[in-house]
mmCIF file of C-alpha atoms and ligand atoms in Angstrom:
data_model
loop_
_atom_site.group_PDB
_atom_site.id
_atom_site.type_symbol
_atom_site.label_atom_id
_atom_site.label_comp_id
_atom_site.label_asym_id
_atom_site.label_seq_id
_atom_site.Cartn_x
_atom_site.Cartn_y
_atom_site.Cartn_z
ATOM 1 C CA MET A 1 27.769 -31.501 1.934
ATOM 2 C CA ASN A 2 27.623 -27.702 1.761
ATOM 3 C CA SER A 3 24.416 -25.788 2.416
ATOM 4 C CA SER A 4 23.542 -25.210 -1.255
ATOM 5 C CA GLU A 5 23.968 -28.950 -1.948
ATOM 6 C CA GLN A 6 21.726 -29.655 1.025
ATOM 7 C CA SER A 7 19.080 -27.236 -0.239
ATOM 8 C CA LYS A 8 19.202 -28.898 -3.696
ATOM 9 C CA GLU A 9 18.787 -32.291 -2.141
ATOM 10 C CA ARG A 10 15.473 -31.363 -0.572
ATOM 11 C CA SER A 11 14.049 -29.596 -3.597
ATOM 12 C CA ASN A 12 13.106 -30.570 -7.138
ATOM 13 C CA LEU A 13 14.234 -27.182 -8.422
ATOM 14 C CA SER A 14 17.379 -27.288 -10.528
ATOM 15 C CA VAL A 15 18.486 -24.022 -8.922
ATOM 16 C CA SER A 16 19.863 -23.929 -5.357
ATOM 17 C CA HIS A 17 18.212 -21.674 -2.823
ATOM 18 C CA ARG A 18 19.361 -20.325 0.520
ATOM 19 C CA PHE A 19 19.572 -23.053 3.134
ATOM 20 C CA GLY A 20 16.475 -23.278 5.311
ATOM 21 C CA VAL A 21 14.068 -21.226 3.151
ATOM 22 C CA ASP A 22 12.037 -24.330 2.363
ATOM 23 C CA ARG A 23 11.683 -24.974 6.101
ATOM 24 C CA THR A 24 10.292 -21.541 6.863
ATOM 25 C CA PRO A 25 6.698 -22.056 8.007
ATOM 26 C CA LEU A 26 4.171 -20.668 5.561
ATOM 27 C CA TYR A 27 1.964 -17.903 6.974
ATOM 28 C CA LYS A 28 -1.668 -18.989 6.764
ATOM 29 C CA PRO A 29 -4.063 -16.051 7.140
ATOM 30 C CA GLY A 30 -7.692 -16.218 8.349
ATOM 31 C CA LEU A 31 -10.070 -17.489 5.645
ATOM 32 C CA PRO A 32 -11.345 -14.672 3.410
ATOM 33 C CA ILE A 33 -15.145 -14.255 3.211
ATOM 34 C CA GLU A 34 -15.118 -14.664 -0.596
ATOM 35 C CA LEU A 35 -13.322 -18.014 -0.351
ATOM 36 C CA VAL A 36 -15.805 -19.413 2.173
ATOM 37 C CA ALA A 37 -18.703 -18.084 0.073
ATOM 38 C CA ARG A 38 -17.310 -19.766 -3.055
ATOM 39 C CA GLU A 39 -16.519 -23.071 -1.383
ATOM 40 C CA LYS A 40 -19.741 -23.347 0.594
ATOM 41 C CA GLY A 41 -22.050 -21.773 -1.987
ATOM 42 C CA MET A 42 -23.057 -19.098 0.539
ATOM 43 C CA ASP A 43 -24.081 -15.488 0.097
ATOM 44 C CA PRO A 44 -20.967 -13.474 1.121
ATOM 45 C CA SER A 45 -23.133 -10.828 2.764
ATOM 46 C CA LYS A 46 -24.370 -13.490 5.219
ATOM 47 C CA ILE A 47 -20.869 -14.464 6.327
ATOM 48 C CA ILE A 48 -19.062 -12.777 9.212
ATOM 49 C CA LYS A 49 -15.307 -12.867 9.611
ATOM 50 C CA LEU A 50 -13.977 -12.775 13.155
ATOM 51 C CA ALA A 51 -10.641 -14.322 12.259
ATOM 52 C CA SER A 52 -8.003 -11.648 11.595
ATOM 53 C CA ASN A 53 -8.446 -9.031 14.328
ATOM 54 C CA GLU A 54 -9.779 -6.507 11.843
ATOM 55 C CA ASN A 55 -11.780 -3.437 12.783
ATOM 56 C CA PRO A 56 -15.541 -4.223 12.785
ATOM 57 C CA LEU A 57 -16.360 -0.531 12.242
ATOM 58 C CA GLY A 58 -14.452 -0.521 8.957
ATOM 59 C CA PRO A 59 -11.803 2.032 8.013
ATOM 60 C CA SER A 60 -11.505 5.510 9.490
ATOM 61 C CA PRO A 61 -13.943 7.645 7.399
ATOM 62 C CA LYS A 62 -11.355 10.422 7.192
ATOM 63 C CA ALA A 63 -8.871 7.917 5.740
ATOM 64 C CA VAL A 64 -11.409 6.819 3.118
ATOM 65 C CA GLU A 65 -11.897 10.413 1.973
ATOM 66 C CA ALA A 66 -8.140 11.015 1.796
ATOM 67 C CA VAL A 67 -7.592 7.818 -0.203
ATOM 68 C CA LYS A 68 -10.258 8.919 -2.713
ATOM 69 C CA VAL A 69 -8.443 12.216 -3.235
ATOM 70 C CA ALA A 70 -5.067 10.459 -3.573
ATOM 71 C CA LEU A 71 -6.469 8.308 -6.402
ATOM 72 C CA ASN A 72 -5.998 11.268 -8.747
ATOM 73 C CA ASP A 73 -2.220 11.079 -8.321
ATOM 74 C CA LEU A 74 -1.807 7.388 -8.980
ATOM 75 C CA HIS A 75 0.452 8.094 -11.968
ATOM 76 C CA ARG A 76 3.127 9.432 -9.556
ATOM 77 C CA TYR A 77 5.494 7.367 -7.440
ATOM 78 C CA PRO A 78 4.736 7.672 -3.744
ATOM 79 C CA ASP A 79 6.894 9.802 -1.474
ATOM 80 C CA GLY A 80 9.477 7.142 -0.601
ATOM 81 C CA GLY A 81 10.605 9.016 2.504
ATOM 82 C CA ALA A 82 6.983 9.570 3.670
ATOM 83 C CA TRP A 83 7.798 13.177 4.591
ATOM 84 C CA GLU A 84 4.311 14.206 5.658
ATOM 85 C CA LEU A 85 3.565 11.097 7.688
ATOM 86 C CA THR A 86 6.928 10.956 9.468
ATOM 87 C CA HIS A 87 6.619 14.666 10.301
ATOM 88 C CA LYS A 88 3.088 14.223 11.627
ATOM 89 C CA LEU A 89 4.242 11.289 13.790
ATOM 90 C CA ALA A 90 7.207 13.343 14.992
ATOM 91 C CA GLU A 91 4.941 16.254 15.899
ATOM 92 C CA GLN A 92 2.666 13.951 17.907
ATOM 93 C CA SER A 93 5.483 12.164 19.738
ATOM 94 C CA GLY A 94 8.228 14.705 20.343
ATOM 95 C CA LEU A 95 10.724 12.563 18.417
ATOM 96 C CA SER A 96 12.343 13.712 15.167
ATOM 97 C CA ALA A 97 11.009 12.677 11.758
ATOM 98 C CA ASN A 98 14.283 10.771 11.128
ATOM 99 C CA GLN A 99 13.393 8.472 13.977
ATOM 100 C CA PHE A 100 10.443 7.001 12.041
ATOM 101 C CA ILE A 101 10.306 4.364 9.343
ATOM 102 C CA ILE A 102 7.125 3.537 7.454
ATOM 103 C CA GLY A 103 6.479 -0.008 6.233
ATOM 104 C CA ASN A 104 4.171 -2.010 4.016
ATOM 105 C CA GLY A 105 2.280 -3.121 7.091
ATOM 106 C CA SER A 106 4.256 -3.516 10.293
ATOM 107 C CA ASN A 107 5.096 -6.961 8.924
ATOM 108 C CA GLU A 108 7.525 -5.365 6.508
ATOM 109 C CA ILE A 109 9.306 -3.685 9.409
ATOM 110 C CA LEU A 110 9.487 -6.942 11.376
ATOM 111 C CA GLU A 111 11.068 -8.536 8.343
ATOM 112 C CA LEU A 112 13.537 -5.648 7.977
ATOM 113 C CA VAL A 113 14.593 -6.174 11.594
ATOM 114 C CA ALA A 114 15.388 -9.805 10.833
ATOM 115 C CA GLN A 115 17.076 -8.924 7.547
ATOM 116 C CA VAL A 116 19.337 -6.368 9.206
ATOM 117 C CA PHE A 117 20.100 -8.089 12.527
ATOM 118 C CA LEU A 118 19.633 -11.841 12.192
ATOM 119 C CA GLU A 119 21.920 -14.376 10.514
ATOM 120 C CA PRO A 120 23.184 -17.901 11.161
ATOM 121 C CA GLY A 121 24.993 -18.099 14.496
ATOM 122 C CA THR A 122 22.724 -15.512 16.136
ATOM 123 C CA ASN A 123 19.405 -15.970 17.907
ATOM 124 C CA ALA A 124 16.144 -14.143 18.542
ATOM 125 C CA VAL A 125 14.238 -14.567 21.798
ATOM 126 C CA MET A 126 10.446 -14.433 21.992
ATOM 127 C CA GLY A 127 7.590 -15.816 24.097
ATOM 128 C CA GLU A 128 6.285 -19.357 23.740
ATOM 129 C CA TYR A 129 3.205 -18.077 21.855
ATOM 130 C CA PRO A 130 4.650 -15.295 19.717
ATOM 131 C CA PHE A 131 3.076 -13.322 16.896
ATOM 132 C CA VAL A 132 3.565 -15.778 14.050
ATOM 133 C CA VAL A 133 5.751 -13.479 11.952
ATOM 134 C CA TYR A 134 8.610 -13.415 14.535
ATOM 135 C CA PRO A 135 9.570 -17.094 14.177
ATOM 136 C CA ILE A 136 8.971 -16.940 10.417
ATOM 137 C CA VAL A 137 11.415 -14.082 9.809
ATOM 138 C CA THR A 138 13.929 -15.439 12.330
ATOM 139 C CA GLN A 139 14.004 -18.801 10.601
ATOM 140 C CA HIS A 140 14.057 -17.164 7.201
ATOM 141 C CA PHE A 141 17.314 -15.351 7.962
ATOM 142 C CA GLY A 142 18.917 -18.452 9.457
ATOM 143 C CA ALA A 143 18.951 -17.436 13.136
ATOM 144 C CA GLU A 144 17.944 -19.624 16.066
ATOM 145 C CA ILE A 145 14.431 -19.205 17.508
ATOM 146 C CA ARG A 146 14.384 -19.210 21.317
ATOM 147 C CA LYS A 147 10.986 -19.399 22.976
ATOM 148 C CA ALA A 148 10.524 -18.510 26.635
ATOM 149 C CA PRO A 149 7.746 -20.210 28.643
ATOM 150 C CA MET A 150 4.539 -18.193 29.025
ATOM 151 C CA PRO A 151 2.899 -19.443 32.234
ATOM 152 C CA ASP A 152 -0.856 -18.709 32.260
ATOM 153 C CA LEU A 153 -0.427 -17.648 28.597
ATOM 154 C CA ARG A 154 1.294 -14.441 29.754
ATOM 155 C CA HIS A 155 4.781 -13.184 28.986
ATOM 156 C CA ASP A 156 7.285 -13.900 31.743
ATOM 157 C CA LEU A 157 10.032 -11.334 31.253
ATOM 158 C CA ASP A 158 12.471 -13.130 33.589
ATOM 159 C CA GLU A 159 12.136 -16.270 31.463
ATOM 160 C CA ILE A 160 12.908 -14.164 28.398
ATOM 161 C CA LEU A 161 16.032 -12.725 30.062
ATOM 162 C CA LYS A 162 17.218 -16.244 30.958
ATOM 163 C CA LEU A 163 17.372 -17.117 27.245
ATOM 164 C CA VAL A 164 19.340 -14.021 26.245
ATOM 165 C CA ASP A 165 23.051 -14.689 25.676
ATOM 166 C CA GLU A 166 25.920 -13.083 23.767
ATOM 167 C CA LYS A 167 24.527 -14.434 20.476
ATOM 168 C CA THR A 168 21.118 -12.799 20.988
ATOM 169 C CA ARG A 169 20.505 -9.927 18.611
ATOM 170 C CA VAL A 170 16.763 -9.354 18.967
ATOM 171 C CA VAL A 171 14.044 -9.863 21.572
ATOM 172 C CA PHE A 172 10.548 -9.725 20.072
ATOM 173 C CA ILE A 173 7.730 -8.755 22.433
ATOM 174 C CA ALA A 174 4.178 -7.750 21.590
ATOM 175 C CA SER A 175 1.998 -6.093 24.229
ATOM 176 C CA PRO A 176 -0.860 -6.919 23.985
ATOM 177 C CA ASN A 177 0.388 -10.155 22.526
ATOM 178 C CA ASN A 178 -1.228 -12.097 19.688
ATOM 179 C CA PRO A 179 -2.412 -14.923 19.671
ATOM 180 C CA THR A 180 -2.679 -14.696 23.465
ATOM 181 C CA PRO A 181 -4.465 -11.449 24.307
ATOM 182 C CA HIS A 182 -2.660 -10.227 27.430
ATOM 183 C CA ASP A 183 -0.533 -7.128 27.804
ATOM 184 C CA ILE A 184 2.525 -6.574 29.976
ATOM 185 C CA PRO A 185 2.087 -4.045 32.806
ATOM 186 C CA ARG A 186 3.940 -0.817 32.147
ATOM 187 C CA ASP A 187 6.152 -1.026 35.269
ATOM 188 C CA GLU A 188 7.264 -4.583 34.390
ATOM 189 C CA MET A 189 8.342 -3.407 30.941
ATOM 190 C CA GLU A 190 10.218 -0.456 32.448
ATOM 191 C CA VAL A 191 12.265 -2.789 34.678
ATOM 192 C CA PHE A 192 12.834 -5.228 31.808
ATOM 193 C CA VAL A 193 14.222 -2.515 29.536
ATOM 194 C CA GLN A 194 16.792 -1.621 32.227
ATOM 195 C CA LYS A 195 17.855 -5.251 32.578
ATOM 196 C CA LEU A 196 18.157 -6.095 28.875
ATOM 197 C CA PRO A 197 21.846 -6.234 27.837
ATOM 198 C CA GLU A 198 23.035 -3.435 25.573
ATOM 199 C CA HIS A 199 23.940 -5.680 22.646
ATOM 200 C CA VAL A 200 20.278 -6.745 22.222
ATOM 201 C CA LEU A 201 17.626 -4.898 20.217
ATOM 202 C CA LEU A 202 14.179 -4.921 21.792
ATOM 203 C CA CYS A 203 11.587 -5.048 19.023
ATOM 204 C CA PHE A 204 8.520 -3.897 20.948
ATOM 205 C CA ASP A 205 5.362 -4.503 18.955
ATOM 206 C CA GLY A 206 2.432 -2.278 19.891
ATOM 207 C CA ALA A 207 0.004 -3.425 17.175
ATOM 208 C CA TYR A 208 -2.859 -3.322 19.720
ATOM 209 C CA GLN A 209 -1.458 -0.588 21.957
ATOM 210 C CA GLU A 210 -4.252 1.913 21.266
ATOM 211 C CA TYR A 211 -6.717 -0.413 23.011
ATOM 212 C CA LEU A 212 -4.826 -0.057 26.318
ATOM 213 C CA ASP A 213 -5.449 2.681 28.904
ATOM 214 C CA ASP A 214 -1.912 2.813 30.302
ATOM 215 C CA PRO A 215 0.527 1.238 27.832
ATOM 216 C CA PHE A 216 4.302 1.048 28.258
ATOM 217 C CA ASP A 217 5.776 4.082 26.512
ATOM 218 C CA PRO A 218 9.132 3.253 24.886
ATOM 219 C CA ILE A 219 9.931 6.912 24.053
ATOM 220 C CA PRO A 220 11.782 7.899 27.283
ATOM 221 C CA SER A 221 13.946 4.751 27.057
ATOM 222 C CA ILE A 222 14.713 5.443 23.380
ATOM 223 C CA GLN A 223 15.669 9.000 24.317
ATOM 224 C CA ASN A 224 17.949 7.563 27.007
ATOM 225 C CA GLY A 225 19.832 5.562 24.394
ATOM 226 C CA LYS A 226 18.213 2.139 24.837
ATOM 227 C CA SER A 227 18.178 -0.050 21.717
ATOM 228 C CA ILE A 228 14.437 -0.272 21.172
ATOM 229 C CA LEU A 229 12.441 -0.325 17.989
ATOM 230 C CA ALA A 230 8.776 0.356 18.737
ATOM 231 C CA VAL A 231 6.588 -1.066 15.971
ATOM 232 C CA ARG A 232 3.024 0.093 15.319
ATOM 233 C CA THR A 233 0.320 -0.523 12.751
ATOM 234 C CA PHE A 234 -2.599 1.192 11.051
ATOM 235 C CA SER A 235 -4.266 -2.207 10.516
ATOM 236 C CA LYS A 236 -6.127 -2.478 13.801
ATOM 237 C CA ILE A 237 -7.775 0.478 15.535
ATOM 238 C CA TYR A 238 -7.413 2.717 12.445
ATOM 239 C CA GLY A 239 -9.102 0.052 10.305
ATOM 240 C CA LEU A 240 -6.599 0.134 7.436
ATOM 241 C CA ALA A 241 -5.512 -3.531 7.252
ATOM 242 C CA GLY A 242 -6.118 -3.628 3.499
ATOM 243 C CA ASN A 243 -4.019 -0.523 2.927
ATOM 244 C CA ARG A 244 -0.898 -2.273 4.307
ATOM 245 C CA ILE A 245 0.818 0.388 6.325
ATOM 246 C CA GLY A 246 2.640 0.400 9.650
ATOM 247 C CA TYR A 247 5.494 2.322 11.207
ATOM 248 C CA ALA A 248 8.262 2.081 13.745
ATOM 249 C CA TYR A 249 10.427 4.440 15.757
ATOM 250 C CA GLY A 250 13.795 4.216 17.445
ATOM 251 C CA SER A 251 17.126 6.038 17.387
ATOM 252 C CA GLU A 252 18.097 7.853 14.173
ATOM 253 C CA GLU A 253 21.010 5.396 13.694
ATOM 254 C CA LEU A 254 18.733 2.390 13.991
ATOM 255 C CA VAL A 255 16.150 3.811 11.595
ATOM 256 C CA ALA A 256 18.869 4.791 9.095
ATOM 257 C CA LEU A 257 20.144 1.213 9.078
ATOM 258 C CA LEU A 258 16.678 -0.238 8.516
ATOM 259 C CA MET A 259 16.049 2.304 5.739
ATOM 260 C CA ARG A 260 19.029 0.894 3.804
ATOM 261 C CA ALA A 261 17.337 -2.498 3.617
ATOM 262 C CA ARG A 262 13.906 -1.138 2.702
ATOM 263 C CA GLN A 263 12.590 -0.892 -0.849
ATOM 264 C CA PRO A 264 12.112 2.825 -1.607
ATOM 265 C CA PHE A 265 8.466 2.570 -2.695
ATOM 266 C CA SER A 266 7.242 -0.303 -0.549
ATOM 267 C CA VAL A 267 4.417 1.858 0.841
ATOM 268 C CA ASN A 268 2.023 3.105 -1.816
ATOM 269 C CA SER A 269 0.533 6.576 -2.059
ATOM 270 C CA LEU A 270 -3.004 5.516 -1.102
ATOM 271 C CA ALA A 271 -1.691 3.926 2.076
ATOM 272 C CA LEU A 272 0.307 7.053 2.947
ATOM 273 C CA ALA A 273 -2.696 9.330 2.391
ATOM 274 C CA GLY A 274 -5.023 7.063 4.362
ATOM 275 C CA ALA A 275 -2.649 6.750 7.320
ATOM 276 C CA LEU A 276 -2.044 10.487 7.523
ATOM 277 C CA ALA A 277 -5.778 11.187 7.698
ATOM 278 C CA ALA A 278 -6.438 8.283 10.077
ATOM 279 C CA LEU A 279 -3.924 9.663 12.567
ATOM 280 C CA GLU A 280 -6.067 12.763 12.850
ATOM 281 C CA ASP A 281 -9.304 10.840 13.194
ATOM 282 C CA VAL A 282 -9.199 10.908 16.979
ATOM 283 C CA GLU A 283 -12.982 10.550 17.265
ATOM 284 C CA PHE A 284 -13.011 7.353 15.241
ATOM 285 C CA VAL A 285 -10.219 5.820 17.324
ATOM 286 C CA ALA A 286 -12.051 6.667 20.550
ATOM 287 C CA LYS A 287 -15.282 5.142 19.201
ATOM 288 C CA CYS A 288 -13.474 1.941 18.189
ATOM 289 C CA LYS A 289 -11.903 1.599 21.631
ATOM 290 C CA VAL A 290 -15.271 1.899 23.388
ATOM 291 C CA LEU A 291 -16.957 -0.526 20.978
ATOM 292 C CA ASN A 292 -14.139 -2.987 21.598
ATOM 293 C CA GLN A 293 -14.485 -2.761 25.382
ATOM 294 C CA GLN A 294 -18.239 -3.344 25.073
ATOM 295 C CA GLY A 295 -17.655 -6.259 22.696
ATOM 296 C CA ILE A 296 -15.216 -7.915 25.084
ATOM 297 C CA ALA A 297 -17.718 -7.554 27.941
ATOM 298 C CA GLN A 298 -20.454 -9.054 25.739
ATOM 299 C CA LEU A 299 -18.273 -12.010 24.722
ATOM 300 C CA LYS A 300 -17.092 -12.677 28.283
ATOM 301 C CA GLU A 301 -20.678 -12.718 29.545
ATOM 302 C CA GLY A 302 -21.680 -15.054 26.722
ATOM 303 C CA PHE A 303 -18.774 -17.455 27.353
ATOM 304 C CA GLU A 304 -19.583 -17.532 31.054
ATOM 305 C CA LYS A 305 -23.207 -18.431 30.306
ATOM 306 C CA LEU A 306 -21.952 -21.250 28.115
ATOM 307 C CA ASN A 307 -19.469 -22.313 30.792
ATOM 308 C CA LEU A 308 -16.540 -21.874 28.444
ATOM 309 C CA GLU A 309 -12.978 -21.138 29.519
ATOM 310 C CA TYR A 310 -11.667 -17.973 27.889
ATOM 311 C CA GLU A 311 -8.743 -15.546 27.907
ATOM 312 C CA ALA A 312 -9.424 -11.877 27.314
ATOM 313 C CA GLY A 313 -7.490 -8.666 27.765
ATOM 314 C CA CYS A 314 -7.937 -5.273 26.125
ATOM 315 C CA ALA A 315 -6.948 -6.192 22.551
ATOM 316 C CA ASN A 316 -9.606 -6.701 19.880
ATOM 317 C CA PHE A 317 -9.732 -10.490 20.172
ATOM 318 C CA VAL A 318 -10.216 -13.216 22.753
ATOM 319 C CA LEU A 319 -9.319 -16.876 23.076
ATOM 320 C CA VAL A 320 -11.977 -19.429 23.940
ATOM 321 C CA ARG A 321 -11.503 -23.113 24.686
ATOM 322 C CA VAL A 322 -13.613 -25.434 22.589
ATOM 323 C CA ASP A 323 -11.426 -28.585 22.767
ATOM 324 C CA ASP A 324 -11.984 -29.996 19.274
ATOM 325 C CA THR A 325 -10.895 -26.907 17.330
ATOM 326 C CA ARG A 326 -11.172 -28.457 13.890
ATOM 327 C CA GLU A 327 -14.718 -29.701 14.423
ATOM 328 C CA CYS A 328 -15.785 -26.443 16.048
ATOM 329 C CA CYS A 329 -14.280 -24.211 13.327
ATOM 330 C CA GLU A 330 -15.908 -26.331 10.626
ATOM 331 C CA PHE A 331 -19.272 -26.109 12.395
ATOM 332 C CA LEU A 332 -18.957 -22.340 12.721
ATOM 333 C CA VAL A 333 -17.979 -21.924 9.044
ATOM 334 C CA GLU A 334 -21.106 -23.877 8.056
ATOM 335 C CA LYS A 335 -23.015 -21.258 10.082
ATOM 336 C CA GLY A 336 -21.199 -18.500 8.179
ATOM 337 C CA VAL A 337 -18.932 -17.514 11.082
ATOM 338 C CA ILE A 338 -15.193 -17.531 10.367
ATOM 339 C CA VAL A 339 -12.882 -17.777 13.401
ATOM 340 C CA ARG A 340 -9.298 -18.986 13.757
ATOM 341 C CA SER A 341 -8.155 -22.324 15.128
ATOM 342 C CA MET A 342 -5.181 -21.903 17.432
ATOM 343 C CA SER A 343 -3.951 -25.488 16.973
ATOM 344 C CA PRO A 344 -1.212 -24.426 14.508
ATOM 345 C CA PHE A 345 0.013 -21.949 17.156
ATOM 346 C CA SER A 346 0.639 -24.603 19.855
ATOM 347 C CA LEU A 347 -2.627 -23.668 21.554
ATOM 348 C CA ASP A 348 -4.532 -26.830 20.813
ATOM 349 C CA GLY A 349 -8.126 -26.719 22.018
ATOM 350 C CA TRP A 350 -8.459 -22.946 21.632
ATOM 351 C CA ILE A 351 -9.984 -20.743 18.975
ATOM 352 C CA ARG A 352 -9.298 -17.032 18.537
ATOM 353 C CA VAL A 353 -12.271 -14.760 17.973
ATOM 354 C CA SER A 354 -11.940 -11.138 16.913
ATOM 355 C CA VAL A 355 -14.347 -8.740 18.581
ATOM 356 C CA GLY A 356 -17.120 -7.862 16.132
ATOM 357 C CA LEU A 357 -20.137 -5.591 16.083
ATOM 358 C CA PRO A 358 -22.703 -6.443 18.815
ATOM 359 C CA ALA A 359 -24.869 -8.436 16.361
ATOM 360 C CA GLU A 360 -21.804 -10.341 15.105
ATOM 361 C CA ASN A 361 -20.719 -11.220 18.638
ATOM 362 C CA GLU A 362 -24.270 -12.382 19.311
ATOM 363 C CA ARG A 363 -24.221 -14.586 16.232
ATOM 364 C CA LEU A 364 -20.937 -16.152 17.269
ATOM 365 C CA LEU A 365 -22.286 -16.868 20.763
ATOM 366 C CA ASP A 366 -25.516 -18.368 19.371
ATOM 367 C CA SER A 367 -23.544 -20.552 16.957
ATOM 368 C CA LEU A 368 -21.249 -21.732 19.753
ATOM 369 C CA ALA A 369 -24.297 -22.542 21.902
ATOM 370 C CA GLU A 370 -25.697 -24.601 19.033
ATOM 371 C CA TYR A 371 -22.353 -26.353 18.556
ATOM 372 C CA PHE A 372 -22.162 -27.423 22.184
ATOM 373 C CA GLN A 373 -25.814 -28.528 22.209
ATOM 374 C CA GLN A 374 -25.294 -30.916 19.309
ATOM 375 C CA SER A 375 -21.821 -32.213 20.238
HETATM 376 C C1 PLP B 1 1.172 -8.451 17.218
HETATM 377 C C2 PLP B 1 1.066 -8.101 15.767
HETATM 378 N N1 PLP B 1 2.061 -7.437 15.181
HETATM 379 C C3 PLP B 1 2.023 -7.101 13.889
HETATM 380 C C4 PLP B 1 0.947 -7.425 13.098
HETATM 381 C C5 PLP B 1 0.999 -7.104 11.641
HETATM 382 O O1 PLP B 1 0.210 -6.084 11.290
HETATM 383 P P1 PLP B 1 0.301 -5.370 9.865
HETATM 384 O O2 PLP B 1 1.385 -6.038 9.051
HETATM 385 O O3 PLP B 1 -1.036 -5.519 9.275
HETATM 386 O O4 PLP B 1 0.676 -3.961 10.184
HETATM 387 C C6 PLP B 1 -0.133 -8.113 13.662
HETATM 388 C C7 PLP B 1 -1.285 -8.493 12.832
HETATM 389 O O5 PLP B 1 -2.165 -9.194 13.175
HETATM 390 C C8 PLP B 1 -0.074 -8.467 15.029
HETATM 391 O O6 PLP B 1 -1.065 -9.148 15.614
#
């Protein structure tokens, strides 16, 4: 049986689809506030969402102003090459503008990596608890998913190297990781980059990098010819998750290849305007980082009082062990607090909580206290 016959066999569609697409896991996002409000008959303003690692301070105010101005030009196509944004990023980094690609969220760039580099017969290596999009896009393009053990829920770079072979095209690493919140020390990453074979692309995801004090900087290695694509987002510390914009940088050759697979107008003009202004909103970013550090301290103290096991790093979320995740998440939703069960991510017994405003963190801790009192 060939692959299109196999795909037909498993589907009621009369049209064949690419083999394996129907097996690609479906991405399930955190519950939206409106959905919970509708289903539970609650007032949406009374619900707090701590489920998708969003910015509790909202979007960068400078970005909001820029988006308002950009509304007047909605009849025009966006600048497909993102001239202004790539030049601003180049100016800030010392790289050239041709070394940047802008995406519809960093998710689009992760998908482009898979589209360009992965195919049946190849594999992608990642940690045991990877950002969910890595296995999705790997599977989607027919490559093998190889997961390296993460002892103590941390990346073990030697374990990753053990899984790399001549068929490996991409290694996906996020630091800090998600769903586990830990980052990889800068010196460990520097050694790893030297050891990684030349035929492998390192897709280094820095979605939460701005929350770190001393992150690994991929730029010197890129300048020394290493095959690295550093992926970043405006969804987290810049507060632009709804605008859907991220970016990546690497060698000009690598970026040129990815650009061939990208839709010319995948990033809209409001997103471009917002991101450009957000990059300059240094004050806002600094404020968000401090608020996040305070929030993590508040949550840790609260979990300790409740005698709960937790995992926290510098990123804007923490993991906390509650054992019966389904029961606990349902209880919290009834209290108007949306968090994320980690059971679908092979972390049974844990929930992931995004750091909120102080009053939101307090409400989560009070609701958890109530949950453990009654259970
Ligand atoms: C590690 C990591 N990478 C990438 C993303 C995707 O971000 P976006 O597509 O919003 O830029 C996320 C989102 O949660 C993430 O946690």
